[in-house]
Amino acid sequence: MAASVAAAAGRIRRAIRRSPPWQGLCFRALSSEAPPTQAAAVRDAFLSFFRDRHGHRLVPSASVRPRGDPTLLFVNAGMNQFKPIFLGTVDPRSEMAGFRRVANSQKCVRAGGRHNDLEDVGQDLSHHTFFEMLGNWAFGGEYFKEEACSMAWELLTQVYGIPEDRLWVSYFGGDPKAGLGADLESRDIWLNLGVPASRVLSFGPQENFWEMGDTGPCGPCTEIHYDLAGGVGAPQLVELWNLVFMQHNREADGSLQPLPQRHVDTGMGLERLVAVLQGKHSTYDTDLFSPLLNAIHQGCGAPPYSGRVGAADEGHIDTAYRVVADHIRTLSICIADGVSPGMSGAPLIVRRILRRAVRFSTEVLRAPPGFLGSLVPVVVETLVKTELPCSPGIVSLVSEDEAAFLASLQRGRRIIERTLKRLGPSDVFPAEVAWSLSLSGNLGLPLDLVELMLEEKGVQLDSAGLARLAQEEAQHRAQQAEPVQEQGLRLDVHALGELQRRGVPPTDDSPKYSYSLRPSGGYEFSTCEARVLQLYAEDGRAVATTGEGQRYGLLLDRTNFYAEQGGQASDRGYLVRVEQQDVLFPVAQAQVCGGFILHEVVAPECLKVGDRVQLHVDEAPLTPKQLQAVEDTVQEAVGRDEAVYMEEVALARTTHVPGLRSLDEVYPDPVRVVSVGVPVAHALEPASQAALQTSVELCCGTHLLRTGAIGDLVIVGERQLAKGTTRLLAITGEQARQAREVGQSLAQEVEAAAERLSRGSRDVVEAQRLSKDMGRLTDAVDTSVMPQWQRRELQATLKALQRRANTAIRKLEMGQAVLKTQELLQRHSEGPLIVDTVSAESLSMLVKVVRQLCKQAPSTSVLLLSPQPLGQVLCACQVAQSATPAFTAEAWALAVCSHMGGKAWGSRVVAQGTGSTADLEAALSAARAYALNQL
């Protein structure tokens, strides 16, 4: 029996991993008498079951456009909107904070990012870019494995009437590398529910351990599979429902820690469930798609859809049916939720989907112009439960983009034909021509479409040349992009120790307060003369001179720069040599390290120790309020929807206009003048003050005809180019709206984190988790596209919160260190040596315990080991002053950590390190032997 079950399990694994699972198979109807259940009834039955029988709150589907989550292009799973609950960042005042057990049907799009089914759509009978995910959730331990499995089994077998002998289940079989045992609890639950042991299979982490990302909540999952074969021949399984039990958290170091609260997260695709219940051999044969396929047939006049795939699908007719039906659903949903075709990110993917649908409908199905838009009302009828509005705007937008793409497609086809006439029989199609047709070139055709058009003509594309052009384009974009802000240079403990050994006094930064108020209201900062004491390369090495174009840390004897501290950002500016005023050394930031102010400079020329320099602070770094004021001013102009006037006039007429801005450029004569809200002729009148009250510019560029066309504007970045000159980066329209939502969401997360911090932490683990959350939020605020004024405010808030969190950790660690010290002193009698193990969450904690022990017993040398998850061991030691210099902590730690295959670092008195071993006693013996030999 065991052998047959093992053999069956092997077949099942191969069946589950094969794709596509539906192709070429035929379902037996669940009932030969009852009519097939309609998709709407299947959806309603799911929601009613959890609401009425099990007290779940029904929540509406979230928009497919992620709100405040820059990691996603589209909402691709039901759990996305509940991520704040899983991550512990939910605002305690929000409605979501009160969720305990909920259920819904979530609109999902998988056409970009980690989950991308776009290229598979049409090739088989099951893939979709849009689908509905039915799910139920239990938060904070409201219920867990037994209830979740029982509910799922009850719904599938009793409500939907799926025969029990058609259902198989899988559970997590453990992961020895991660130190995780098998989820025998789930296995036993299924056995108790009556599932035969032969249909309960275990799998590893790849199949049955679900993770949100590289870090964060995760846990084992159990899946319910449906046997397509129905007992005829070998089982052919397709996943129907995934039940995830979030009970662990993946830490940044890769280890797994138990979550303070456990959650249930389940997901089941409506389209696949409907296919099972309707006894169809494909999701495209259900009533979710049949009205669309019929409408396509009526609108195109192509042969009726027959469900063929692969080589059997002559002319790709059925493939085109599936592509068009799937894509128009996705387009309707995305546009209704605010994601319209565009040029980057999710809008670019929507544009690609639309153009792919147009290509198949016109090229393969021979559809007339405007055909795609005519399918939108059919989508609305079939997806009414997803709250899809029947908006004429969706129809017109699809039709407009379809017409534009058809024009480009026709031009592209003519260009390809002309190029092919010039090629010989063995020539490849030129990469430069293909590039000109692409989204990166002139016509906006997807490259995969260009390749497909050439493939159909039996022509090979110059792929190597195309890759070269793509690489050049990527390099060009990288050069044009704003530089990523790098972490500033720091003085490490060794550099600080060397400065103290040399008797270098701390930096005199009192000149930073030397500024005065001008009569005009602005501030005037005095210059400061200083001497270069030391230069540091990026790797921390002390150097005597700088190389050209490199980044260095600059230590001076005095400075007028405010170093970043106390929640206030550092000054920026530049310095010059006293004897050479025309070469500017830009100062990006100033950091305080142990009383020394380190200036981060980029050296255009050589600078050396001993040089005399003058420092100049930039007088206007923009404040968050000023950034917000700039945004408000633009938004007021946008809201007025003023006309933009353009006219060419004699250059001489513009030279005396008050307020007219001109750059250090040579302007043509006549010159083009652009004026917002005021006709150019009026703006240029001698007595006119228009240029002081609105935007009047000399510019030969292209412009909007009305300010209202901007829609919205958000400043998302800034960069100081030179003294007194700041470049602002802004986005408009839909991207601006999304940026505001991201900013609002992050602001709520920061507020929630502040409230968690105010409540205090019970132990070090909780405090460290909160500190990590602050770090994650800081990274998100630093990198997300959001209002720059809000970013600056949140950055300042998070710095203060991080300091408070770190202070809390230190206090808790010190309190625990005292307790652990007392325990160790009780176990060890007075003597020259203590070598033992102790539990500690971090190296800093372990060092505190060692220091406390040596403080209590000054004549004792101490080495402590702390075992960690996955076999790692932390090590810290301190040598009694009476035992040095012959016996050093650094050598002691190195001997023990080397024994464990690790590394160590430190000084003669205190040292620390890490290693890995399963035999702690051997490591302790090595530590004692080394110390006794030295003593």
PDB file of N, CA, C and O in Angstrom, residues 326-348:
ATOM      1  N   ASP A 326     -10.338  37.618 -23.384  1.00  0.00           N
ATOM      2  CA  ASP A 326      -9.635  37.890 -22.122  1.00  0.00           C
ATOM      3  C   ASP A 326      -9.249  39.358 -22.026  1.00  0.00           C
ATOM      4  O   ASP A 326      -9.462  40.013 -20.996  1.00  0.00           O
ATOM      5  N   HIS A 327      -8.662  39.899 -23.091  1.00  0.00           N
ATOM      6  CA  HIS A 327      -8.097  41.243 -23.021  1.00  0.00           C
ATOM      7  C   HIS A 327      -9.157  42.322 -22.876  1.00  0.00           C
ATOM      8  O   HIS A 327      -8.928  43.328 -22.197  1.00  0.00           O
ATOM      9  N   ILE A 328     -10.323  42.156 -23.492  1.00  0.00           N
ATOM     10  CA  ILE A 328     -11.345  43.195 -23.362  1.00  0.00           C
ATOM     11  C   ILE A 328     -11.903  43.216 -21.942  1.00  0.00           C
ATOM     12  O   ILE A 328     -12.281  44.276 -21.422  1.00  0.00           O
ATOM     13  N   ARG A 329     -11.943  42.061 -21.282  1.00  0.00           N
ATOM     14  CA  ARG A 329     -12.323  42.039 -19.857  1.00  0.00           C
ATOM     15  C   ARG A 329     -11.314  42.834 -19.040  1.00  0.00           C
ATOM     16  O   ARG A 329     -11.671  43.667 -18.210  1.00  0.00           O
ATOM     17  N   THR A 330     -10.033  42.560 -19.265  1.00  0.00           N
ATOM     18  CA  THR A 330      -8.981  43.251 -18.522  1.00  0.00           C
ATOM     19  C   THR A 330      -9.012  44.743 -18.794  1.00  0.00           C
ATOM     20  O   THR A 330      -8.900  45.559 -17.861  1.00  0.00           O
ATOM     21  N   LEU A 331      -9.149  45.128 -20.057  1.00  0.00           N
ATOM     22  CA  LEU A 331      -9.169  46.545 -20.408  1.00  0.00           C
ATOM     23  C   LEU A 331     -10.332  47.264 -19.751  1.00  0.00           C
ATOM     24  O   LEU A 331     -10.187  48.365 -19.213  1.00  0.00           O
ATOM     25  N   SER A 332     -11.504  46.657 -19.791  1.00  0.00           N
ATOM     26  CA  SER A 332     -12.689  47.289 -19.203  1.00  0.00           C
ATOM     27  C   SER A 332     -12.511  47.495 -17.703  1.00  0.00           C
ATOM     28  O   SER A 332     -12.824  48.565 -17.162  1.00  0.00           O
ATOM     29  N   ILE A 333     -11.996  46.478 -17.022  1.00  0.00           N
ATOM     30  CA  ILE A 333     -11.788  46.567 -15.578  1.00  0.00           C
ATOM     31  C   ILE A 333     -10.731  47.622 -15.249  1.00  0.00           C
ATOM     32  O   ILE A 333     -10.913  48.467 -14.361  1.00  0.00           O
ATOM     33  N   CYS A 334      -9.592  47.580 -15.949  1.00  0.00           N
ATOM     34  CA  CYS A 334      -8.490  48.507 -15.648  1.00  0.00           C
ATOM     35  C   CYS A 334      -8.901  49.954 -15.882  1.00  0.00           C
ATOM     36  O   CYS A 334      -8.643  50.833 -15.046  1.00  0.00           O
ATOM     37  N   ILE A 335      -9.528  50.214 -17.020  1.00  0.00           N
ATOM     38  CA  ILE A 335      -9.918  51.590 -17.330  1.00  0.00           C
ATOM     39  C   ILE A 335     -10.973  52.075 -16.341  1.00  0.00           C
ATOM     40  O   ILE A 335     -10.933  53.223 -15.878  1.00  0.00           O
ATOM     41  N   ALA A 336     -11.924  51.210 -15.982  1.00  0.00           N
ATOM     42  CA  ALA A 336     -12.931  51.588 -14.996  1.00  0.00           C
ATOM     43  C   ALA A 336     -12.297  51.916 -13.647  1.00  0.00           C
ATOM     44  O   ALA A 336     -12.797  52.773 -12.905  1.00  0.00           O
ATOM     45  N   ASP A 337     -11.171  51.268 -13.317  1.00  0.00           N
ATOM     46  CA  ASP A 337     -10.492  51.505 -12.042  1.00  0.00           C
ATOM     47  C   ASP A 337      -9.406  52.568 -12.135  1.00  0.00           C
ATOM     48  O   ASP A 337      -8.610  52.735 -11.212  1.00  0.00           O
ATOM     49  N   GLY A 338      -9.345  53.262 -13.266  1.00  0.00           N
ATOM     50  CA  GLY A 338      -8.438  54.401 -13.367  1.00  0.00           C
ATOM     51  C   GLY A 338      -7.091  54.132 -13.977  1.00  0.00           C
ATOM     52  O   GLY A 338      -6.208  54.987 -13.923  1.00  0.00           O
ATOM     53  N   VAL A 339      -6.867  52.952 -14.563  1.00  0.00           N
ATOM     54  CA  VAL A 339      -5.592  52.661 -15.228  1.00  0.00           C
ATOM     55  C   VAL A 339      -5.833  52.685 -16.737  1.00  0.00           C
ATOM     56  O   VAL A 339      -6.306  51.703 -17.316  1.00  0.00           O
ATOM     57  N   SER A 340      -5.551  53.802 -17.368  1.00  0.00           N
ATOM     58  CA  SER A 340      -5.760  53.957 -18.799  1.00  0.00           C
ATOM     59  C   SER A 340      -4.467  53.674 -19.546  1.00  0.00           C
ATOM     60  O   SER A 340      -3.376  53.710 -18.964  1.00  0.00           O
ATOM     61  N   PRO A 341      -4.547  53.397 -20.855  1.00  0.00           N
ATOM     62  CA  PRO A 341      -3.318  53.157 -21.635  1.00  0.00           C
ATOM     63  C   PRO A 341      -2.371  54.340 -21.524  1.00  0.00           C
ATOM     64  O   PRO A 341      -2.790  55.499 -21.626  1.00  0.00           O
ATOM     65  N   GLY A 342      -1.091  54.061 -21.288  1.00  0.00           N
ATOM     66  CA  GLY A 342      -0.110  55.129 -21.116  1.00  0.00           C
ATOM     67  C   GLY A 342       1.266  54.689 -21.568  1.00  0.00           C
ATOM     68  O   GLY A 342       1.429  53.713 -22.297  1.00  0.00           O
ATOM     69  N   MET A 343       2.286  55.395 -21.083  1.00  0.00           N
ATOM     70  CA  MET A 343       3.643  55.212 -21.605  1.00  0.00           C
ATOM     71  C   MET A 343       4.603  54.568 -20.613  1.00  0.00           C
ATOM     72  O   MET A 343       5.753  54.319 -20.964  1.00  0.00           O
ATOM     73  N   SER A 344       4.168  54.326 -19.382  1.00  0.00           N
ATOM     74  CA  SER A 344       5.083  53.694 -18.426  1.00  0.00           C
ATOM     75  C   SER A 344       4.284  52.977 -17.355  1.00  0.00           C
ATOM     76  O   SER A 344       3.098  53.255 -17.156  1.00  0.00           O
ATOM     77  N   GLY A 345       4.954  52.028 -16.675  1.00  0.00           N
ATOM     78  CA  GLY A 345       4.337  51.318 -15.573  1.00  0.00           C
ATOM     79  C   GLY A 345       3.096  50.549 -15.984  1.00  0.00           C
ATOM     80  O   GLY A 345       2.995  50.004 -17.087  1.00  0.00           O
ATOM     81  N   ALA A 346       2.103  50.519 -15.094  1.00  0.00           N
ATOM     82  CA  ALA A 346       0.859  49.802 -15.370  1.00  0.00           C
ATOM     83  C   ALA A 346       0.132  50.344 -16.601  1.00  0.00           C
ATOM     84  O   ALA A 346      -0.392  49.562 -17.395  1.00  0.00           O
ATOM     85  N   PRO A 347       0.055  51.674 -16.811  1.00  0.00           N
ATOM     86  CA  PRO A 347      -0.593  52.172 -18.029  1.00  0.00           C
ATOM     87  C   PRO A 347       0.056  51.658 -19.307  1.00  0.00           C
ATOM     88  O   PRO A 347      -0.633  51.418 -20.303  1.00  0.00           O
ATOM     89  N   LEU A 348       1.374  51.473 -19.298  1.00  0.00           N
ATOM     90  CA  LEU A 348       2.047  50.933 -20.482  1.00  0.00           C
ATOM     91  C   LEU A 348       1.615  49.489 -20.740  1.00  0.00           C
ATOM     92  O   LEU A 348       1.420  49.082 -21.895  1.00  0.00           O
TER      93      LEU A 348
END
